[in-house]
Coordinates of C-alpha atoms in Angstrom, one line a residue:
M191 CA -94.7 -145.2 -9.0
L192 CA -94.1 -141.4 -7.6
R193 CA -92.0 -140.7 -4.6
S194 CA -93.0 -137.7 -2.4
L195 CA -90.7 -135.1 -2.3
S196 CA -89.5 -133.7 0.7
S197 CA -90.9 -130.1 0.9
S198 CA -87.7 -128.6 2.9
P199 CA -85.5 -126.9 1.3
Q200 CA -82.2 -128.5 0.4
G201 CA -79.6 -127.4 2.6
S202 CA -81.0 -125.9 5.5
W203 CA -80.6 -126.0 9.0
P204 CA -82.3 -125.8 12.0
A205 CA -82.3 -122.1 13.6
R206 CA -79.9 -122.2 16.9
R207 CA -80.8 -120.2 20.3
Q208 CA -78.5 -117.2 20.5
R209 CA -77.4 -117.6 24.2
G210 CA -75.9 -114.9 26.3
L211 CA -74.9 -114.7 29.7
T212 CA -77.6 -114.1 32.6
L213 CA -77.5 -111.6 34.8
L214 CA -75.9 -114.0 38.0
E215 CA -73.2 -115.0 35.7
L216 CA -72.7 -111.3 35.1
M217 CA -72.5 -110.7 38.7
V218 CA -70.3 -113.5 39.3
T219 CA -67.9 -112.3 36.8
V220 CA -67.9 -109.3 37.7
A221 CA -66.8 -110.2 41.4
I222 CA -63.7 -112.5 40.1
V223 CA -62.3 -109.4 38.6
A224 CA -63.0 -107.4 41.2
I225 CA -61.3 -110.3 43.7
L226 CA -58.2 -110.6 41.5
G227 CA -57.9 -106.7 41.0
A228 CA -58.1 -106.1 44.2
L229 CA -55.1 -109.3 45.1
A230 CA -53.0 -107.5 42.2
T231 CA -53.0 -103.8 43.4
P232 CA -50.5 -103.8 46.7
S233 CA -48.5 -105.9 45.4
F234 CA -48.6 -103.5 41.9
K235 CA -48.0 -100.6 44.0
T236 CA -45.0 -102.2 45.8
M237 CA -43.4 -103.4 43.1
I238 CA -42.9 -99.9 41.3
Q239 CA -42.2 -97.9 44.9
A240 CA -39.7 -100.3 44.6
N241 CA -38.4 -99.9 41.5
R242 CA -38.3 -95.7 41.5
T243 CA -36.4 -95.9 44.9
R244 CA -33.6 -98.2 43.4
T245 CA -33.5 -95.8 40.5
V246 CA -33.1 -92.6 42.3
A247 CA -31.1 -94.1 45.0
S248 CA -28.3 -96.1 42.2
E249 CA -28.5 -92.3 40.3
L250 CA -27.3 -90.1 43.4
M251 CA -24.7 -93.4 44.2
G252 CA -23.6 -92.8 40.2
M253 CA -23.2 -89.3 40.7
L254 CA -21.2 -89.9 44.2
N255 CA -19.0 -91.7 42.9
L256 CA -17.8 -90.1 39.9
A257 CA -17.5 -87.2 42.1
R258 CA -15.1 -89.3 44.4
S259 CA -13.4 -90.6 41.0
E260 CA -13.0 -87.4 39.4
A261 CA -11.8 -85.4 42.2
A262 CA -9.1 -88.1 42.2
R263 CA -8.5 -87.9 38.7
R264 CA -8.2 -83.7 38.5
S265 CA -6.4 -83.8 41.5
Q266 CA -9.0 -81.3 42.8
P267 CA -12.4 -81.4 45.1
V268 CA -15.6 -82.1 43.3
S269 CA -18.8 -81.7 45.0
V270 CA -22.0 -83.0 45.0
C271 CA -24.9 -80.8 46.0
R272 CA -28.8 -80.4 46.2
S273 CA -30.0 -78.1 43.3
S274 CA -33.4 -76.6 41.8
D275 CA -31.9 -75.1 39.0
G276 CA -29.9 -77.7 37.1
S277 CA -26.9 -75.0 38.0
S278 CA -26.6 -74.3 41.2
C279 CA -26.5 -75.0 44.9
S280 CA -29.4 -74.9 47.1
S281 CA -28.8 -73.1 50.5
T282 CA -32.4 -73.9 52.1
G283 CA -34.8 -76.9 52.7
T284 CA -33.9 -80.6 54.4
G285 CA -33.9 -82.9 51.5
W286 CA -32.4 -83.1 47.9
D287 CA -35.9 -83.9 46.2
S288 CA -35.5 -80.9 43.5
G289 CA -32.3 -82.7 42.3
W290 CA -29.1 -82.0 42.2
I291 CA -25.4 -81.9 40.4
A292 CA -21.7 -82.3 40.7
F293 CA -18.9 -79.4 39.6
V294 CA -15.5 -78.9 39.7
N295 CA -15.7 -76.9 43.1
E296 CA -12.1 -74.8 43.5
D297 CA -13.3 -74.1 46.3
G298 CA -14.0 -77.4 48.0
I299 CA -11.8 -77.3 50.9
S300 CA -12.6 -73.8 52.3
E301 CA -16.4 -75.0 51.7
G302 CA -16.7 -78.3 52.4
A303 CA -19.9 -79.6 53.7
A304 CA -21.5 -76.0 52.5
P305 CA -20.4 -76.0 48.9
A306 CA -21.5 -72.9 46.3
R307 CA -20.6 -73.1 42.8
D308 CA -19.5 -70.3 41.3
S309 CA -20.6 -69.7 37.3
N310 CA -16.9 -70.3 36.0
E311 CA -16.8 -73.5 37.9
L312 CA -17.1 -76.8 35.8
L313 CA -20.6 -78.7 35.6
L314 CA -19.7 -82.3 35.3
Q315 CA -23.5 -83.6 35.9
T316 CA -26.8 -82.7 37.0
R317 CA -30.3 -84.9 37.6
Q318 CA -33.9 -82.7 38.1
D319 CA -37.4 -83.7 38.2
L320 CA -37.3 -86.7 40.6
P321 CA -40.2 -89.1 40.1
T322 CA -44.0 -87.9 42.3
G323 CA -43.1 -89.2 45.7
V324 CA -40.1 -89.6 45.5
T325 CA -38.2 -87.8 49.1
V326 CA -34.0 -88.3 49.1
R327 CA -32.7 -86.8 52.6
P328 CA -29.1 -87.0 54.3
N329 CA -28.2 -86.9 58.1
S330 CA -27.1 -83.8 59.1
N331 CA -23.3 -84.3 58.0
F332 CA -24.6 -84.2 53.6
T333 CA -27.6 -81.6 54.0
N334 CA -26.5 -79.1 51.8
G335 CA -24.1 -81.4 49.9
I336 CA -20.5 -82.9 50.4
T337 CA -16.7 -82.5 49.2
F338 CA -15.0 -84.8 48.3
L339 CA -10.7 -83.9 47.9
R340 CA -7.9 -84.6 45.5
T341 CA -7.3 -87.9 47.5
G342 CA -10.9 -89.3 46.5
L343 CA -11.7 -88.8 50.4
V344 CA -14.5 -87.0 51.8
W345 CA -13.8 -83.8 53.4
G346 CA -13.5 -83.4 57.3
L347 CA -13.8 -88.4 56.8
G348 CA -17.6 -87.3 57.1
S349 CA -19.5 -90.8 56.9
G350 CA -23.8 -90.5 56.1
T351 CA -26.8 -92.0 54.9
F352 CA -29.3 -91.0 52.4
A353 CA -32.6 -92.4 52.5
V354 CA -34.4 -92.6 49.4
C355 CA -38.6 -93.3 50.1
A356 CA -41.5 -92.8 48.0
N357 CA -44.6 -91.2 49.4
R358 CA -42.4 -91.7 53.0
E359 CA -43.2 -95.0 53.3
L360 CA -40.0 -97.6 54.7
N361 CA -41.3 -100.4 53.0
Q362 CA -39.4 -100.5 49.7
S363 CA -36.5 -97.6 50.5
Q364 CA -32.9 -97.5 49.6
A365 CA -30.2 -96.0 52.1
I366 CA -27.1 -94.7 51.1
L367 CA -24.0 -95.4 52.9
V368 CA -20.8 -92.4 52.6
I369 CA -17.7 -93.5 54.1
A370 CA -14.5 -91.8 53.5
T371 CA -13.5 -94.2 51.0
R372 CA -15.9 -94.9 49.3
S373 CA -20.2 -95.0 48.5
V374 CA -22.9 -98.2 48.3
L375 CA -25.8 -99.1 48.7
A376 CA -27.7 -100.4 52.0
T377 CA -28.1 -103.9 52.3
D378 CA -31.4 -105.6 53.8
S379 CA -30.2 -108.6 55.5
D380 CA -33.1 -109.6 57.4
N381 CA -35.3 -108.9 54.0
N382 CA -37.9 -107.0 56.3
G383 CA -38.2 -104.4 53.3
I384 CA -36.4 -101.9 55.0
P385 CA -32.2 -101.1 54.1
E386 CA -30.0 -101.1 57.1
K387 CA -27.2 -98.1 58.3
G388 CA -23.7 -98.3 58.8
D389 CA -24.2 -99.5 62.4
G390 CA -26.3 -102.7 61.2
S391 CA -29.9 -100.7 62.8
N392 CA -32.9 -100.4 60.4
L393 CA -33.4 -97.1 58.6
Q394 CA -35.5 -95.5 61.4
N395 CA -37.4 -92.6 59.3
C396 CA -37.8 -91.2 56.0
E397 CA -37.2 -87.5 56.8
S398 CA -33.4 -88.0 59.0
P399 CA -31.7 -91.4 58.6

């Protein structure tokens, strides 16, 4: 007896249906992504601001400490001043946003808190091109600059504060405390995102610490 053979070709499979996202599923996915993005953006912005201010504050404090140690090592006054060209001291404005320089100041004792670099005075270090939005403001003692004597002390035994902020916001700002014998980063003992000045009070604003 002959057996009938299947007319279906061997090895064939039923066709699979292709299924994509429905409009509703797509809308839900987009909404979830938008919500997650909104939640992440503020914290990401805060992290970026904190990193920028911390970096600039650390660099300025490092230069102040370098100037102090070089003054003692060389037995000559060394000054740090704001500078817009990376070579000379700026005498206008109130901020250090354009940068600063450190140099051996042969006239440091007479110039004191208003140093000016002569062309023959040794340039030790420069800092230019701060991150966009970062401001650096000293109190009135150091508006134009600061000079360290060969003893390592600040000229006039002056003390003061530098405020380093991003977009002029106190939150996640940094402060440098300068006293006669040392320069340190201010602490934030109450963890409110605002550093404390030498007297223990919070930094009040970014323009005139």
